[in-house]
Amino acid sequence: MSYLESLRVFVRVVELGSITAGGRDLRLSPAVASNRIKDLENRFGLRLLNRTTRKLTTTEIGRAFYDHARRVIETLDEAEALIGSFSGKPQGVIRLTAPLGLGRRLVAPLIPPFCAENPGIEIRLRLSDRNVNIVEDAIDLAFFLGEPTDSALKWRKIAECPRVLVASQAYLDAAGTPLRPDDLAGHNCLLLRYPRSPEYYWTLQTSDGPRKMMVQGRFDTDDGDVLRDWALAGHGIANRPLYEVTQDLTDGRLVEVLPANRPLPAQFGCLAPHRRLQDPKVRMFADHAVRELRPLFQH
């Protein structure tokens, strides 16, 4: 087996904390991934990983080896990217991540035409509404809805994404229609939350400027599409991106709540480690995303 391939498996296993996850990310079975790790350990006569039934950790030498192995893989990837830029035929893997709903509706459709134009590129898209550690998970490009806060990452804005508060008419008939922001206090607000998420609030636009509203509800989830489903089923008020519920509003399945006090729009764009955007194929996909998606938000 290739030594470099074994290094790549070791690096991903350490980053993802699991032989199964590391192998899956590289499209290898757990057995093959495990054998690659064993090959490295046999080569050096040292244990690189401590394996228990509950978790996997690096040994002291394994951690030191990981730091060097990661740099080797990064250097190799950069060298391949350089060759691709000169040849005009970029090759390799691009790892993308996006929130679930945004990823399904906006990012996933970008991939087939991009790959058709660039047959040497593979795309691996991971969707999750939870916070993702872009650096530790070796993400090349993370599509993001909100306010970027990590100055270590390069932010490329695509558009401002309007947000709306929505509920079904059945819910409003039963619970009453809020007429001003303070009325939200008496309603079941459907919340997007994940473990260790911060204090929850909605920031609404008012005549006096943005106003932070602390909201409460009996339901919360880490999947934005579930919030929309709950709203459609009449369970409460949801704060959703306008692109996600436009058809529901048009067809009358949902009603906009407090239209004069919409939530602040979210920034929609992509984040990447600075060095990743030096890779031509990553820059190409970012350009492709901006070109295809920006017109969708221009009214």
PDB file of N, CA and C in Angstrom, residues 36-112:
ATOM      1  N   ARG A  36      -4.500   0.397   7.080  1.00  0.00           N
ATOM      2  CA  ARG A  36      -3.544   1.449   6.713  1.00  0.00           C
ATOM      3  C   ARG A  36      -2.865   2.015   7.970  1.00  0.00           C
ATOM      4  N   ILE A  37      -3.647   2.175   9.033  1.00  0.00           N
ATOM      5  CA  ILE A  37      -3.056   2.653  10.294  1.00  0.00           C
ATOM      6  C   ILE A  37      -2.072   1.616  10.831  1.00  0.00           C
ATOM      7  N   LYS A  38      -2.454   0.350  10.772  1.00  0.00           N
ATOM      8  CA  LYS A  38      -1.562  -0.714  11.249  1.00  0.00           C
ATOM      9  C   LYS A  38      -0.276  -0.762  10.438  1.00  0.00           C
ATOM     10  N   ASP A  39      -0.373  -0.502   9.138  1.00  0.00           N
ATOM     11  CA  ASP A  39       0.826  -0.480   8.299  1.00  0.00           C
ATOM     12  C   ASP A  39       1.810   0.579   8.781  1.00  0.00           C
ATOM     13  N   LEU A  40       1.276   1.750   9.131  1.00  0.00           N
ATOM     14  CA  LEU A  40       2.156   2.805   9.635  1.00  0.00           C
ATOM     15  C   LEU A  40       2.786   2.397  10.960  1.00  0.00           C
ATOM     16  N   GLU A  41       1.975   1.842  11.861  1.00  0.00           N
ATOM     17  CA  GLU A  41       2.505   1.445  13.165  1.00  0.00           C
ATOM     18  C   GLU A  41       3.545   0.340  13.018  1.00  0.00           C
ATOM     19  N   ASN A  42       3.308  -0.594  12.117  1.00  0.00           N
ATOM     20  CA  ASN A  42       4.287  -1.663  11.876  1.00  0.00           C
ATOM     21  C   ASN A  42       5.572  -1.105  11.259  1.00  0.00           C
ATOM     22  N   ARG A  43       5.418  -0.110  10.410  1.00  0.00           N
ATOM     23  CA  ARG A  43       6.579   0.493   9.758  1.00  0.00           C
ATOM     24  C   ARG A  43       7.523   1.102  10.791  1.00  0.00           C
ATOM     25  N   PHE A  44       6.931   1.759  11.819  1.00  0.00           N
ATOM     26  CA  PHE A  44       7.749   2.448  12.818  1.00  0.00           C
ATOM     27  C   PHE A  44       7.993   1.614  14.074  1.00  0.00           C
ATOM     28  N   GLY A  45       7.214   0.551  14.232  1.00  0.00           N
ATOM     29  CA  GLY A  45       7.336  -0.234  15.448  1.00  0.00           C
ATOM     30  C   GLY A  45       6.844   0.511  16.673  1.00  0.00           C
ATOM     31  N   LEU A  46       5.904   1.433  16.454  1.00  0.00           N
ATOM     32  CA  LEU A  46       5.361   2.259  17.543  1.00  0.00           C
ATOM     33  C   LEU A  46       3.847   2.361  17.408  1.00  0.00           C
ATOM     34  N   ARG A  47       3.178   2.478  18.548  1.00  0.00           N
ATOM     35  CA  ARG A  47       1.730   2.688  18.516  1.00  0.00           C
ATOM     36  C   ARG A  47       1.462   4.175  18.332  1.00  0.00           C
ATOM     37  N   LEU A  48       0.644   4.505  17.314  1.00  0.00           N
ATOM     38  CA  LEU A  48       0.299   5.892  17.041  1.00  0.00           C
ATOM     39  C   LEU A  48      -1.046   6.289  17.637  1.00  0.00           C
ATOM     40  N   LEU A  49      -1.936   5.303  17.803  1.00  0.00           N
ATOM     41  CA  LEU A  49      -3.276   5.572  18.304  1.00  0.00           C
ATOM     42  C   LEU A  49      -3.599   4.658  19.473  1.00  0.00           C
ATOM     43  N   ASN A  50      -4.297   5.210  20.453  1.00  0.00           N
ATOM     44  CA  ASN A  50      -4.867   4.410  21.528  1.00  0.00           C
ATOM     45  C   ASN A  50      -6.323   4.147  21.199  1.00  0.00           C
ATOM     46  N   ARG A  51      -6.716   2.895  21.126  1.00  0.00           N
ATOM     47  CA  ARG A  51      -8.078   2.536  20.757  1.00  0.00           C
ATOM     48  C   ARG A  51      -8.784   1.923  21.957  1.00  0.00           C
ATOM     49  N   THR A  52      -9.960   2.462  22.278  1.00  0.00           N
ATOM     50  CA  THR A  52     -10.822   1.854  23.292  1.00  0.00           C
ATOM     51  C   THR A  52     -12.203   1.693  22.662  1.00  0.00           C
ATOM     52  N   THR A  53     -13.102   1.066  23.382  1.00  0.00           N
ATOM     53  CA  THR A  53     -14.459   0.880  22.849  1.00  0.00           C
ATOM     54  C   THR A  53     -15.205   2.204  22.780  1.00  0.00           C
ATOM     55  N   ARG A  54     -14.744   3.206  23.547  1.00  0.00           N
ATOM     56  CA  ARG A  54     -15.465   4.478  23.597  1.00  0.00           C
ATOM     57  C   ARG A  54     -14.852   5.571  22.728  1.00  0.00           C
ATOM     58  N   LYS A  55     -13.537   5.613  22.639  1.00  0.00           N
ATOM     59  CA  LYS A  55     -12.944   6.695  21.863  1.00  0.00           C
ATOM     60  C   LYS A  55     -11.566   6.308  21.356  1.00  0.00           C
ATOM     61  N   LEU A  56     -11.080   7.132  20.443  1.00  0.00           N
ATOM     62  CA  LEU A  56      -9.764   6.939  19.862  1.00  0.00           C
ATOM     63  C   LEU A  56      -8.943   8.197  20.118  1.00  0.00           C
ATOM     64  N   THR A  57      -7.735   8.039  20.618  1.00  0.00           N
ATOM     65  CA  THR A  57      -6.859   9.175  20.876  1.00  0.00           C
ATOM     66  C   THR A  57      -5.471   8.874  20.338  1.00  0.00           C
ATOM     67  N   THR A  58      -4.695   9.913  20.116  1.00  0.00           N
ATOM     68  CA  THR A  58      -3.317   9.712  19.684  1.00  0.00           C
ATOM     69  C   THR A  58      -2.422   9.468  20.895  1.00  0.00           C
ATOM     70  N   THR A  59      -1.404   8.668  20.688  1.00  0.00           N
ATOM     71  CA  THR A  59      -0.349   8.569  21.689  1.00  0.00           C
ATOM     72  C   THR A  59       0.486   9.846  21.605  1.00  0.00           C
ATOM     73  N   GLU A  60       1.404  10.004  22.521  1.00  0.00           N
ATOM     74  CA  GLU A  60       2.243  11.207  22.496  1.00  0.00           C
ATOM     75  C   GLU A  60       3.024  11.294  21.182  1.00  0.00           C
ATOM     76  N   ILE A  61       3.615  10.179  20.768  1.00  0.00           N
ATOM     77  CA  ILE A  61       4.356  10.185  19.507  1.00  0.00           C
ATOM     78  C   ILE A  61       3.408  10.297  18.323  1.00  0.00           C
ATOM     79  N   GLY A  62       2.201   9.738  18.481  1.00  0.00           N
ATOM     80  CA  GLY A  62       1.208   9.830  17.412  1.00  0.00           C
ATOM     81  C   GLY A  62       0.786  11.264  17.157  1.00  0.00           C
ATOM     82  N   ARG A  63       0.650  12.044  18.230  1.00  0.00           N
ATOM     83  CA  ARG A  63       0.263  13.443  18.060  1.00  0.00           C
ATOM     84  C   ARG A  63       1.367  14.212  17.353  1.00  0.00           C
ATOM     85  N   ALA A  64       2.608  13.982  17.757  1.00  0.00           N
ATOM     86  CA  ALA A  64       3.728  14.658  17.101  1.00  0.00           C
ATOM     87  C   ALA A  64       3.822  14.257  15.632  1.00  0.00           C
ATOM     88  N   PHE A  65       3.602  12.968  15.377  1.00  0.00           N
ATOM     89  CA  PHE A  65       3.668  12.480  13.995  1.00  0.00           C
ATOM     90  C   PHE A  65       2.537  13.087  13.165  1.00  0.00           C
ATOM     91  N   TYR A  66       1.354  13.229  13.769  1.00  0.00           N
ATOM     92  CA  TYR A  66       0.224  13.829  13.064  1.00  0.00           C
ATOM     93  C   TYR A  66       0.552  15.240  12.584  1.00  0.00           C
ATOM     94  N   ASP A  67       1.175  16.046  13.452  1.00  0.00           N
ATOM     95  CA  ASP A  67       1.488  17.429  13.081  1.00  0.00           C
ATOM     96  C   ASP A  67       2.369  17.472  11.831  1.00  0.00           C
ATOM     97  N   HIS A  68       3.339  16.570  11.760  1.00  0.00           N
ATOM     98  CA  HIS A  68       4.226  16.531  10.594  1.00  0.00           C
ATOM     99  C   HIS A  68       3.515  15.926   9.384  1.00  0.00           C
ATOM    100  N   ALA A  69       2.742  14.864   9.615  1.00  0.00           N
ATOM    101  CA  ALA A  69       2.044  14.204   8.512  1.00  0.00           C
ATOM    102  C   ALA A  69       1.037  15.145   7.867  1.00  0.00           C
ATOM    103  N   ARG A  70       0.345  15.940   8.685  1.00  0.00           N
ATOM    104  CA  ARG A  70      -0.627  16.891   8.140  1.00  0.00           C
ATOM    105  C   ARG A  70       0.067  17.896   7.228  1.00  0.00           C
ATOM    106  N   ARG A  71       1.241  18.371   7.637  1.00  0.00           N
ATOM    107  CA  ARG A  71       1.965  19.326   6.798  1.00  0.00           C
ATOM    108  C   ARG A  71       2.410  18.684   5.481  1.00  0.00           C
ATOM    109  N   VAL A  72       2.795  17.387   5.548  1.00  0.00           N
ATOM    110  CA  VAL A  72       3.183  16.682   4.324  1.00  0.00           C
ATOM    111  C   VAL A  72       1.995  16.613   3.360  1.00  0.00           C
ATOM    112  N   ILE A  73       0.822  16.249   3.879  1.00  0.00           N
ATOM    113  CA  ILE A  73      -0.362  16.120   3.030  1.00  0.00           C
ATOM    114  C   ILE A  73      -0.763  17.484   2.472  1.00  0.00           C
ATOM    115  N   GLU A  74      -0.700  18.527   3.298  1.00  0.00           N
ATOM    116  CA  GLU A  74      -1.038  19.868   2.826  1.00  0.00           C
ATOM    117  C   GLU A  74      -0.082  20.315   1.723  1.00  0.00           C
ATOM    118  N   THR A  75       1.201  20.030   1.921  1.00  0.00           N
ATOM    119  CA  THR A  75       2.186  20.405   0.908  1.00  0.00           C
ATOM    120  C   THR A  75       1.938  19.659  -0.395  1.00  0.00           C
ATOM    121  N   LEU A  76       1.611  18.367  -0.286  1.00  0.00           N
ATOM    122  CA  LEU A  76       1.314  17.579  -1.476  1.00  0.00           C
ATOM    123  C   LEU A  76       0.087  18.123  -2.191  1.00  0.00           C
ATOM    124  N   ASP A  77      -0.963  18.449  -1.424  1.00  0.00           N
ATOM    125  CA  ASP A  77      -2.181  18.992  -2.035  1.00  0.00           C
ATOM    126  C   ASP A  77      -1.894  20.322  -2.734  1.00  0.00           C
ATOM    127  N   GLU A  78      -1.066  21.157  -2.094  1.00  0.00           N
ATOM    128  CA  GLU A  78      -0.719  22.444  -2.693  1.00  0.00           C
ATOM    129  C   GLU A  78       0.084  22.238  -3.976  1.00  0.00           C
ATOM    130  N   ALA A  79       0.974  21.252  -3.975  1.00  0.00           N
ATOM    131  CA  ALA A  79       1.770  20.968  -5.172  1.00  0.00           C
ATOM    132  C   ALA A  79       0.867  20.503  -6.306  1.00  0.00           C
ATOM    133  N   GLU A  80      -0.100  19.624  -5.997  1.00  0.00           N
ATOM    134  CA  GLU A  80      -1.027  19.153  -7.018  1.00  0.00           C
ATOM    135  C   GLU A  80      -1.892  20.294  -7.542  1.00  0.00           C
ATOM    136  N   ALA A  81      -2.287  21.203  -6.631  1.00  0.00           N
ATOM    137  CA  ALA A  81      -3.083  22.355  -7.057  1.00  0.00           C
ATOM    138  C   ALA A  81      -2.276  23.244  -7.995  1.00  0.00           C
ATOM    139  N   LEU A  82      -0.985  23.411  -7.704  1.00  0.00           N
ATOM    140  CA  LEU A  82      -0.120  24.222  -8.561  1.00  0.00           C
ATOM    141  C   LEU A  82      -0.019  23.619  -9.958  1.00  0.00           C
ATOM    142  N   ILE A  83       0.168  22.301 -10.006  1.00  0.00           N
ATOM    143  CA  ILE A  83       0.232  21.632 -11.304  1.00  0.00           C
ATOM    144  C   ILE A  83      -1.078  21.824 -12.069  1.00  0.00           C
ATOM    145  N   GLY A  84      -2.194  21.697 -11.338  1.00  0.00           N
ATOM    146  CA  GLY A  84      -3.502  21.866 -11.972  1.00  0.00           C
ATOM    147  C   GLY A  84      -3.678  23.264 -12.537  1.00  0.00           C
ATOM    148  N   SER A  85      -3.148  24.282 -11.834  1.00  0.00           N
ATOM    149  CA  SER A  85      -3.301  25.652 -12.314  1.00  0.00           C
ATOM    150  C   SER A  85      -2.508  25.878 -13.592  1.00  0.00           C
ATOM    151  N   PHE A  86      -1.356  25.217 -13.729  1.00  0.00           N
ATOM    152  CA  PHE A  86      -0.552  25.370 -14.932  1.00  0.00           C
ATOM    153  C   PHE A  86      -1.136  24.565 -16.092  1.00  0.00           C
ATOM    154  N   SER A  87      -1.677  23.403 -15.775  1.00  0.00           N
ATOM    155  CA  SER A  87      -2.203  22.536 -16.837  1.00  0.00           C
ATOM    156  C   SER A  87      -3.564  22.992 -17.342  1.00  0.00           C
ATOM    157  N   GLY A  88      -4.243  23.829 -16.518  1.00  0.00           N
ATOM    158  CA  GLY A  88      -5.592  24.243 -16.876  1.00  0.00           C
ATOM    159  C   GLY A  88      -6.619  23.171 -16.613  1.00  0.00           C
ATOM    160  N   LYS A  89      -6.213  22.075 -15.962  1.00  0.00           N
ATOM    161  CA  LYS A  89      -7.117  20.975 -15.651  1.00  0.00           C
ATOM    162  C   LYS A  89      -7.014  20.644 -14.165  1.00  0.00           C
ATOM    163  N   PRO A  90      -7.646  21.446 -13.298  1.00  0.00           N
ATOM    164  CA  PRO A  90      -7.558  21.203 -11.865  1.00  0.00           C
ATOM    165  C   PRO A  90      -8.099  19.831 -11.491  1.00  0.00           C
ATOM    166  N   GLN A  91      -7.441  19.203 -10.532  1.00  0.00           N
ATOM    167  CA  GLN A  91      -7.835  17.872 -10.096  1.00  0.00           C
ATOM    168  C   GLN A  91      -7.848  17.803  -8.579  1.00  0.00           C
ATOM    169  N   GLY A  92      -8.519  16.778  -8.078  1.00  0.00           N
ATOM    170  CA  GLY A  92      -8.520  16.533  -6.641  1.00  0.00           C
ATOM    171  C   GLY A  92      -9.892  16.675  -6.027  1.00  0.00           C
ATOM    172  N   VAL A  93      -9.917  16.691  -4.703  1.00  0.00           N
ATOM    173  CA  VAL A  93     -11.150  16.703  -3.918  1.00  0.00           C
ATOM    174  C   VAL A  93     -11.391  18.096  -3.342  1.00  0.00           C
ATOM    175  N   ILE A  94     -12.632  18.554  -3.404  1.00  0.00           N
ATOM    176  CA  ILE A  94     -13.060  19.764  -2.702  1.00  0.00           C
ATOM    177  C   ILE A  94     -14.061  19.345  -1.636  1.00  0.00           C
ATOM    178  N   ARG A  95     -13.771  19.697  -0.392  1.00  0.00           N
ATOM    179  CA  ARG A  95     -14.677  19.373   0.724  1.00  0.00           C
ATOM    180  C   ARG A  95     -15.506  20.604   1.056  1.00  0.00           C
ATOM    181  N   LEU A  96     -16.826  20.445   0.945  1.00  0.00           N
ATOM    182  CA  LEU A  96     -17.759  21.536   1.194  1.00  0.00           C
ATOM    183  C   LEU A  96     -18.635  21.204   2.386  1.00  0.00           C
ATOM    184  N   THR A  97     -19.095  22.229   3.072  1.00  0.00           N
ATOM    185  CA  THR A  97     -20.110  22.031   4.107  1.00  0.00           C
ATOM    186  C   THR A  97     -21.102  23.180   4.017  1.00  0.00           C
ATOM    187  N   ALA A  98     -22.331  22.909   4.473  1.00  0.00           N
ATOM    188  CA  ALA A  98     -23.387  23.920   4.433  1.00  0.00           C
ATOM    189  C   ALA A  98     -24.477  23.513   5.412  1.00  0.00           C
ATOM    190  N   PRO A  99     -25.280  24.468   5.890  1.00  0.00           N
ATOM    191  CA  PRO A  99     -26.461  24.111   6.680  1.00  0.00           C
ATOM    192  C   PRO A  99     -27.395  23.233   5.847  1.00  0.00           C
ATOM    193  N   LEU A 100     -28.206  22.446   6.523  1.00  0.00           N
ATOM    194  CA  LEU A 100     -29.017  21.446   5.841  1.00  0.00           C
ATOM    195  C   LEU A 100     -29.909  22.032   4.748  1.00  0.00           C
ATOM    196  N   GLY A 101     -30.802  22.934   5.117  1.00  0.00           N
ATOM    197  CA  GLY A 101     -31.751  23.458   4.136  1.00  0.00           C
ATOM    198  C   GLY A 101     -31.062  24.224   3.025  1.00  0.00           C
ATOM    199  N   LEU A 102     -30.137  25.094   3.399  1.00  0.00           N
ATOM    200  CA  LEU A 102     -29.394  25.876   2.410  1.00  0.00           C
ATOM    201  C   LEU A 102     -28.600  24.957   1.495  1.00  0.00           C
ATOM    202  N   GLY A 103     -28.003  23.935   2.084  1.00  0.00           N
ATOM    203  CA  GLY A 103     -27.208  23.005   1.293  1.00  0.00           C
ATOM    204  C   GLY A 103     -28.043  22.253   0.284  1.00  0.00           C
ATOM    205  N   ARG A 104     -29.219  21.773   0.718  1.00  0.00           N
ATOM    206  CA  ARG A 104     -30.086  21.023  -0.192  1.00  0.00           C
ATOM    207  C   ARG A 104     -30.600  21.905  -1.330  1.00  0.00           C
ATOM    208  N   ARG A 105     -31.070  23.113  -0.973  1.00  0.00           N
ATOM    209  CA  ARG A 105     -31.746  23.956  -1.956  1.00  0.00           C
ATOM    210  C   ARG A 105     -30.786  24.728  -2.865  1.00  0.00           C
ATOM    211  N   LEU A 106     -29.672  25.191  -2.318  1.00  0.00           N
ATOM    212  CA  LEU A 106     -28.823  26.104  -3.073  1.00  0.00           C
ATOM    213  C   LEU A 106     -27.462  25.538  -3.456  1.00  0.00           C
ATOM    214  N   VAL A 107     -26.818  24.802  -2.550  1.00  0.00           N
ATOM    215  CA  VAL A 107     -25.444  24.365  -2.822  1.00  0.00           C
ATOM    216  C   VAL A 107     -25.413  23.079  -3.635  1.00  0.00           C
ATOM    217  N   ALA A 108     -26.219  22.090  -3.246  1.00  0.00           N
ATOM    218  CA  ALA A 108     -26.189  20.799  -3.956  1.00  0.00           C
ATOM    219  C   ALA A 108     -26.420  20.944  -5.464  1.00  0.00           C
ATOM    220  N   PRO A 109     -27.355  21.795  -5.923  1.00  0.00           N
ATOM    221  CA  PRO A 109     -27.549  21.913  -7.375  1.00  0.00           C
ATOM    222  C   PRO A 109     -26.343  22.505  -8.120  1.00  0.00           C
ATOM    223  N   LEU A 110     -25.429  23.148  -7.403  1.00  0.00           N
ATOM    224  CA  LEU A 110     -24.252  23.717  -8.063  1.00  0.00           C
ATOM    225  C   LEU A 110     -23.249  22.646  -8.486  1.00  0.00           C
ATOM    226  N   ILE A 111     -23.303  21.497  -7.826  1.00  0.00           N
ATOM    227  CA  ILE A 111     -22.210  20.538  -7.957  1.00  0.00           C
ATOM    228  C   ILE A 111     -22.196  19.789  -9.289  1.00  0.00           C
ATOM    229  N   PRO A 112     -23.315  19.201  -9.749  1.00  0.00           N
ATOM    230  CA  PRO A 112     -23.240  18.449 -11.022  1.00  0.00           C
ATOM    231  C   PRO A 112     -22.725  19.257 -12.206  1.00  0.00           C
TER     232      PRO A 112
END
